[in-house]
Amino acid sequence: MKDDFLRDGGASGPQGSGPPLAIARMGQLTFRPARAGDMPLLQAIRAAAFAPIFASFRALTGPAIAEVALATAEADQKAELARLFSAGSPEELIVTRLGSATIGFLTLALNETSRIGEIGLNAVDPAYAGRGFGTQMYRWALAEMAARGMTVATVGTGGDASHAPARRAYEKAGFGPHLPAIWYYAKL
């Protein structure tokens, strides 16, 4: 079954060669640029979605490394999301809605020179996880990138167990192949 995709022209970020995004729809979800008033809810979704990931990172690295290497990870991510609301942000912050409920968000970075689009920081509210909404969100992002002239799309994620749902959603949306990576730590 092919998802329906509707794109309305309107005001959006400066990137991309296609018409700017106002409101778009794919399947049951709608997508729109974030507004300043969205910040508290998006921060709450981010915190809830990433809590098990940060807990996994702390367990994998152990307390001696985590207390140093991961000491500011959550605060840094919170600041990164806040930065995405600034007018000068090169990424576009997109809100994902199911009816009147905001259920997630993602960022798009579109490079017109290389024609590579990237999904950056993104999350689905855990209350809506496991129902295919993440996959729909990423399929929409791929369609949006293609509509705006990108020829390759990228997204990064972790290889640990806490990232398994994200990896499944990316693959279901059409991402692949991938490059494996390992991040090592050493207690000094």
PDB file of C-alpha atoms in Angstrom:
ATOM      1  CA  MET A   1       0.000   0.000   0.000  1.00  0.00           C
ATOM      2  CA  LYS A   2       1.425   3.359  -1.007  1.00  0.00           C
ATOM      3  CA  ASP A   3       1.151   6.145   1.560  1.00  0.00           C
ATOM      4  CA  ASP A   4      -0.643   9.272   0.418  1.00  0.00           C
ATOM      5  CA  PHE A   5       1.468  12.412   0.438  1.00  0.00           C
ATOM      6  CA  LEU A   6       0.131  15.951   0.315  1.00  0.00           C
ATOM      7  CA  ARG A   7       2.302  19.036   0.251  1.00  0.00           C
ATOM      8  CA  ASP A   8       1.025  22.583   0.618  1.00  0.00           C
ATOM      9  CA  GLY A   9       3.275  25.512  -0.300  1.00  0.00           C
ATOM     10  CA  GLY A  10       3.928  28.158   2.330  1.00  0.00           C
ATOM     11  CA  ALA A  11       6.602  29.745   4.467  1.00  0.00           C
ATOM     12  CA  SER A  12       9.453  27.591   5.701  1.00  0.00           C
ATOM     13  CA  GLY A  13      13.223  27.448   6.019  1.00  0.00           C
ATOM     14  CA  PRO A  14      15.536  28.590   3.236  1.00  0.00           C
ATOM     15  CA  GLN A  15      16.924  25.177   2.266  1.00  0.00           C
ATOM     16  CA  GLY A  16      15.897  22.996  -0.649  1.00  0.00           C
ATOM     17  CA  SER A  17      14.858  23.625  -4.200  1.00  0.00           C
ATOM     18  CA  GLY A  18      11.256  22.450  -3.914  1.00  0.00           C
ATOM     19  CA  PRO A  19       8.366  24.484  -2.591  1.00  0.00           C
ATOM     20  CA  PRO A  20       8.692  25.356   1.093  1.00  0.00           C
ATOM     21  CA  LEU A  21       6.814  23.298   3.633  1.00  0.00           C
ATOM     22  CA  ALA A  22       3.707  24.652   5.309  1.00  0.00           C
ATOM     23  CA  ILE A  23       1.711  21.554   6.186  1.00  0.00           C
ATOM     24  CA  ALA A  24       2.137  18.097   4.712  1.00  0.00           C
ATOM     25  CA  ARG A  25       0.322  14.835   5.301  1.00  0.00           C
ATOM     26  CA  MET A  26       1.394  11.218   4.940  1.00  0.00           C
ATOM     27  CA  GLY A  27      -0.901   8.440   6.035  1.00  0.00           C
ATOM     28  CA  GLN A  28      -2.423   9.365   9.392  1.00  0.00           C
ATOM     29  CA  LEU A  29       0.211  11.962  10.246  1.00  0.00           C
ATOM     30  CA  THR A  30       0.622  15.632   9.480  1.00  0.00           C
ATOM     31  CA  PHE A  31       3.899  17.563   9.470  1.00  0.00           C
ATOM     32  CA  ARG A  32       4.598  21.238   9.947  1.00  0.00           C
ATOM     33  CA  PRO A  33       7.480  23.511  10.906  1.00  0.00           C
ATOM     34  CA  ALA A  34       7.909  23.903  14.660  1.00  0.00           C
ATOM     35  CA  ARG A  35       6.678  27.059  16.345  1.00  0.00           C
ATOM     36  CA  ALA A  36       8.119  28.667  19.478  1.00  0.00           C
ATOM     37  CA  GLY A  37       5.187  27.405  21.552  1.00  0.00           C
ATOM     38  CA  ASP A  38       6.067  23.802  20.638  1.00  0.00           C
ATOM     39  CA  MET A  39       9.328  23.851  22.608  1.00  0.00           C
ATOM     40  CA  PRO A  40       8.055  22.600  26.006  1.00  0.00           C
ATOM     41  CA  LEU A  41       6.213  19.630  24.495  1.00  0.00           C
ATOM     42  CA  LEU A  42       9.062  18.717  22.132  1.00  0.00           C
ATOM     43  CA  GLN A  43      11.484  18.875  25.058  1.00  0.00           C
ATOM     44  CA  ALA A  44       9.203  16.545  27.030  1.00  0.00           C
ATOM     45  CA  ILE A  45       9.015  14.101  24.094  1.00  0.00           C
ATOM     46  CA  ARG A  46      12.806  14.262  23.671  1.00  0.00           C
ATOM     47  CA  ALA A  47      13.440  13.600  27.359  1.00  0.00           C
ATOM     48  CA  ALA A  48      11.010  10.672  27.508  1.00  0.00           C
ATOM     49  CA  ALA A  49      12.204   9.089  24.267  1.00  0.00           C
ATOM     50  CA  PHE A  50      15.897   9.377  25.102  1.00  0.00           C
ATOM     51  CA  ALA A  51      15.719   8.397  28.815  1.00  0.00           C
ATOM     52  CA  PRO A  52      16.182   4.670  28.063  1.00  0.00           C
ATOM     53  CA  ILE A  53      18.972   5.455  25.603  1.00  0.00           C
ATOM     54  CA  PHE A  54      20.944   7.513  28.114  1.00  0.00           C
ATOM     55  CA  ALA A  55      20.341   4.797  30.736  1.00  0.00           C
ATOM     56  CA  SER A  56      21.655   2.209  28.275  1.00  0.00           C
ATOM     57  CA  PHE A  57      24.739   4.325  27.571  1.00  0.00           C
ATOM     58  CA  ARG A  58      25.427   4.641  31.312  1.00  0.00           C
ATOM     59  CA  ALA A  59      25.050   0.882  31.783  1.00  0.00           C
ATOM     60  CA  LEU A  60      27.266   0.077  28.802  1.00  0.00           C
ATOM     61  CA  THR A  61      30.082   2.433  29.801  1.00  0.00           C
ATOM     62  CA  GLY A  62      29.841   1.840  33.545  1.00  0.00           C
ATOM     63  CA  PRO A  63      29.567   4.480  36.268  1.00  0.00           C
ATOM     64  CA  ALA A  64      33.239   5.534  36.306  1.00  0.00           C
ATOM     65  CA  ILE A  65      33.193   6.517  32.621  1.00  0.00           C
ATOM     66  CA  ALA A  66      29.560   7.632  32.471  1.00  0.00           C
ATOM     67  CA  GLU A  67      29.977  10.184  35.264  1.00  0.00           C
ATOM     68  CA  VAL A  68      32.617  11.928  33.141  1.00  0.00           C
ATOM     69  CA  ALA A  69      31.911  11.116  29.481  1.00  0.00           C
ATOM     70  CA  LEU A  70      28.122  11.327  29.739  1.00  0.00           C
ATOM     71  CA  ALA A  71      27.825  13.879  32.542  1.00  0.00           C
ATOM     72  CA  THR A  72      26.276  16.566  30.332  1.00  0.00           C
ATOM     73  CA  ALA A  73      24.757  14.405  27.581  1.00  0.00           C
ATOM     74  CA  GLU A  74      21.109  15.056  28.457  1.00  0.00           C
ATOM     75  CA  ALA A  75      21.672  18.777  29.091  1.00  0.00           C
ATOM     76  CA  ASP A  76      23.608  19.053  25.820  1.00  0.00           C
ATOM     77  CA  GLN A  77      20.794  17.390  23.898  1.00  0.00           C
ATOM     78  CA  LYS A  78      18.223  19.664  25.568  1.00  0.00           C
ATOM     79  CA  ALA A  79      20.299  22.696  24.526  1.00  0.00           C
ATOM     80  CA  GLU A  80      20.621  21.320  20.996  1.00  0.00           C
ATOM     81  CA  LEU A  81      16.847  21.071  20.647  1.00  0.00           C
ATOM     82  CA  ALA A  82      16.465  24.624  21.988  1.00  0.00           C
ATOM     83  CA  ARG A  83      19.061  25.822  19.445  1.00  0.00           C
ATOM     84  CA  LEU A  84      16.972  24.317  16.655  1.00  0.00           C
ATOM     85  CA  PHE A  85      14.239  26.851  17.479  1.00  0.00           C
ATOM     86  CA  SER A  86      16.550  29.764  16.674  1.00  0.00           C
ATOM     87  CA  ALA A  87      16.002  31.747  13.478  1.00  0.00           C
ATOM     88  CA  GLY A  88      19.561  31.097  12.272  1.00  0.00           C
ATOM     89  CA  SER A  89      19.417  27.312  12.567  1.00  0.00           C
ATOM     90  CA  PRO A  90      20.548  25.586   9.359  1.00  0.00           C
ATOM     91  CA  GLU A  91      18.285  22.634  10.166  1.00  0.00           C
ATOM     92  CA  GLU A  92      14.515  22.626   9.866  1.00  0.00           C
ATOM     93  CA  LEU A  93      12.630  21.399  12.925  1.00  0.00           C
ATOM     94  CA  ILE A  94       9.465  19.563  11.909  1.00  0.00           C
ATOM     95  CA  VAL A  95       6.596  18.634  14.237  1.00  0.00           C
ATOM     96  CA  THR A  96       4.745  15.363  13.688  1.00  0.00           C
ATOM     97  CA  ARG A  97       1.074  15.262  14.654  1.00  0.00           C
ATOM     98  CA  LEU A  98      -1.599  12.591  14.865  1.00  0.00           C
ATOM     99  CA  GLY A  99      -4.896  14.431  14.816  1.00  0.00           C
ATOM    100  CA  SER A 100      -4.522  17.165  17.429  1.00  0.00           C
ATOM    101  CA  ALA A 101      -1.725  15.367  19.331  1.00  0.00           C
ATOM    102  CA  THR A 102       1.940  16.186  18.805  1.00  0.00           C
ATOM    103  CA  ILE A 103       3.611  12.782  18.801  1.00  0.00           C
ATOM    104  CA  GLY A 104       7.127  13.488  17.591  1.00  0.00           C
ATOM    105  CA  PHE A 105       9.596  15.638  15.734  1.00  0.00           C
ATOM    106  CA  LEU A 106      12.584  15.473  13.463  1.00  0.00           C
ATOM    107  CA  THR A 107      15.161  17.787  11.987  1.00  0.00           C
ATOM    108  CA  LEU A 108      16.074  18.050   8.332  1.00  0.00           C
ATOM    109  CA  ALA A 109      19.369  19.404   7.041  1.00  0.00           C
ATOM    110  CA  LEU A 110      19.381  19.799   3.263  1.00  0.00           C
ATOM    111  CA  ASN A 111      22.644  20.459   1.452  1.00  0.00           C
ATOM    112  CA  GLU A 112      21.897  21.884  -1.989  1.00  0.00           C
ATOM    113  CA  THR A 113      25.517  21.516  -3.125  1.00  0.00           C
ATOM    114  CA  SER A 114      25.977  17.822  -2.327  1.00  0.00           C
ATOM    115  CA  ARG A 115      22.227  17.122  -2.602  1.00  0.00           C
ATOM    116  CA  ILE A 116      22.418  15.086   0.596  1.00  0.00           C
ATOM    117  CA  GLY A 117      19.594  15.367   3.100  1.00  0.00           C
ATOM    118  CA  GLU A 118      20.052  14.353   6.712  1.00  0.00           C
ATOM    119  CA  ILE A 119      17.613  13.526   9.464  1.00  0.00           C
ATOM    120  CA  GLY A 120      19.173  14.741  12.691  1.00  0.00           C
ATOM    121  CA  LEU A 121      17.717  14.846  16.186  1.00  0.00           C
ATOM    122  CA  ASN A 122      14.353  13.092  16.172  1.00  0.00           C
ATOM    123  CA  ALA A 123      12.006  11.306  18.536  1.00  0.00           C
ATOM    124  CA  VAL A 124       8.571   9.754  18.823  1.00  0.00           C
ATOM    125  CA  ASP A 125       6.661  10.093  22.081  1.00  0.00           C
ATOM    126  CA  PRO A 126       7.004   6.706  23.849  1.00  0.00           C
ATOM    127  CA  ALA A 127       3.213   6.669  24.334  1.00  0.00           C
ATOM    128  CA  TYR A 128       2.935   6.321  20.522  1.00  0.00           C
ATOM    129  CA  ALA A 129       5.952   4.060  19.963  1.00  0.00           C
ATOM    130  CA  GLY A 130       5.704   0.666  18.335  1.00  0.00           C
ATOM    131  CA  ARG A 131       2.740   1.541  16.114  1.00  0.00           C
ATOM    132  CA  GLY A 132       4.582   2.481  12.909  1.00  0.00           C
ATOM    133  CA  PHE A 133       4.445   6.243  13.400  1.00  0.00           C
ATOM    134  CA  GLY A 134       8.238   6.552  13.402  1.00  0.00           C
ATOM    135  CA  THR A 135       8.387   4.689  10.098  1.00  0.00           C
ATOM    136  CA  GLN A 136       5.740   7.018   8.641  1.00  0.00           C
ATOM    137  CA  MET A 137       7.659  10.035   9.938  1.00  0.00           C
ATOM    138  CA  TYR A 138      10.875   8.860   8.255  1.00  0.00           C
ATOM    139  CA  ARG A 139       9.079   7.987   5.010  1.00  0.00           C
ATOM    140  CA  TRP A 140       7.674  11.497   4.978  1.00  0.00           C
ATOM    141  CA  ALA A 141      11.188  12.908   5.527  1.00  0.00           C
ATOM    142  CA  LEU A 142      12.541  10.875   2.608  1.00  0.00           C
ATOM    143  CA  ALA A 143       9.719  12.062   0.344  1.00  0.00           C
ATOM    144  CA  GLU A 144      10.259  15.668   1.477  1.00  0.00           C
ATOM    145  CA  MET A 145      13.990  15.448   0.770  1.00  0.00           C
ATOM    146  CA  ALA A 146      13.347  14.015  -2.707  1.00  0.00           C
ATOM    147  CA  ALA A 147      10.751  16.714  -3.446  1.00  0.00           C
ATOM    148  CA  ARG A 148      13.358  19.331  -2.535  1.00  0.00           C
ATOM    149  CA  GLY A 149      16.067  17.987  -4.826  1.00  0.00           C
ATOM    150  CA  MET A 150      18.095  15.731  -2.543  1.00  0.00           C
ATOM    151  CA  THR A 151      19.483  12.544  -4.111  1.00  0.00           C
ATOM    152  CA  VAL A 152      20.839  10.791  -0.992  1.00  0.00           C
ATOM    153  CA  ALA A 153      19.458  10.705   2.542  1.00  0.00           C
ATOM    154  CA  THR A 154      21.325   9.899   5.746  1.00  0.00           C
ATOM    155  CA  VAL A 155      20.488   9.328   9.382  1.00  0.00           C
ATOM    156  CA  GLY A 156      22.702   8.273  12.270  1.00  0.00           C
ATOM    157  CA  THR A 157      21.770   6.035  15.173  1.00  0.00           C
ATOM    158  CA  GLY A 158      23.325   3.828  17.821  1.00  0.00           C
ATOM    159  CA  GLY A 159      24.151   0.154  17.507  1.00  0.00           C
ATOM    160  CA  ASP A 160      23.156  -0.698  21.078  1.00  0.00           C
ATOM    161  CA  ALA A 161      19.948  -2.481  22.070  1.00  0.00           C
ATOM    162  CA  SER A 162      18.229   0.763  23.109  1.00  0.00           C
ATOM    163  CA  HIS A 163      18.455   1.989  19.499  1.00  0.00           C
ATOM    164  CA  ALA A 164      16.995  -1.209  17.984  1.00  0.00           C
ATOM    165  CA  PRO A 165      13.504   0.324  17.528  1.00  0.00           C
ATOM    166  CA  ALA A 166      15.001   3.319  15.715  1.00  0.00           C
ATOM    167  CA  ARG A 167      17.070   1.067  13.455  1.00  0.00           C
ATOM    168  CA  ARG A 168      13.967  -0.998  12.587  1.00  0.00           C
ATOM    169  CA  ALA A 169      11.947   2.131  11.779  1.00  0.00           C
ATOM    170  CA  TYR A 170      14.728   3.581   9.591  1.00  0.00           C
ATOM    171  CA  GLU A 171      15.043   0.300   7.692  1.00  0.00           C
ATOM    172  CA  LYS A 172      11.263  -0.017   7.237  1.00  0.00           C
ATOM    173  CA  ALA A 173      11.211   3.555   5.902  1.00  0.00           C
ATOM    174  CA  GLY A 174      13.798   2.635   3.262  1.00  0.00           C
ATOM    175  CA  PHE A 175      17.203   3.401   4.788  1.00  0.00           C
ATOM    176  CA  GLY A 176      20.063   1.030   4.033  1.00  0.00           C
ATOM    177  CA  PRO A 177      22.871   0.184   3.545  1.00  0.00           C
ATOM    178  CA  HIS A 178      24.653   1.340   6.668  1.00  0.00           C
ATOM    179  CA  LEU A 179      28.228   1.698   7.888  1.00  0.00           C
ATOM    180  CA  PRO A 180      28.948   0.023  11.240  1.00  0.00           C
ATOM    181  CA  ALA A 181      30.773   2.105  13.829  1.00  0.00           C
ATOM    182  CA  ILE A 182      32.066   1.545  17.343  1.00  0.00           C
ATOM    183  CA  TRP A 183      32.740   4.235  19.945  1.00  0.00           C
ATOM    184  CA  TYR A 184      35.376   3.157  22.478  1.00  0.00           C
ATOM    185  CA  TYR A 185      36.010   4.547  25.964  1.00  0.00           C
ATOM    186  CA  ALA A 186      38.947   4.032  28.321  1.00  0.00           C
ATOM    187  CA  LYS A 187      39.112   4.977  31.981  1.00  0.00           C
ATOM    188  CA  LEU A 188      42.356   6.841  32.576  1.00  0.00           C
TER     189      LEU A 188
END
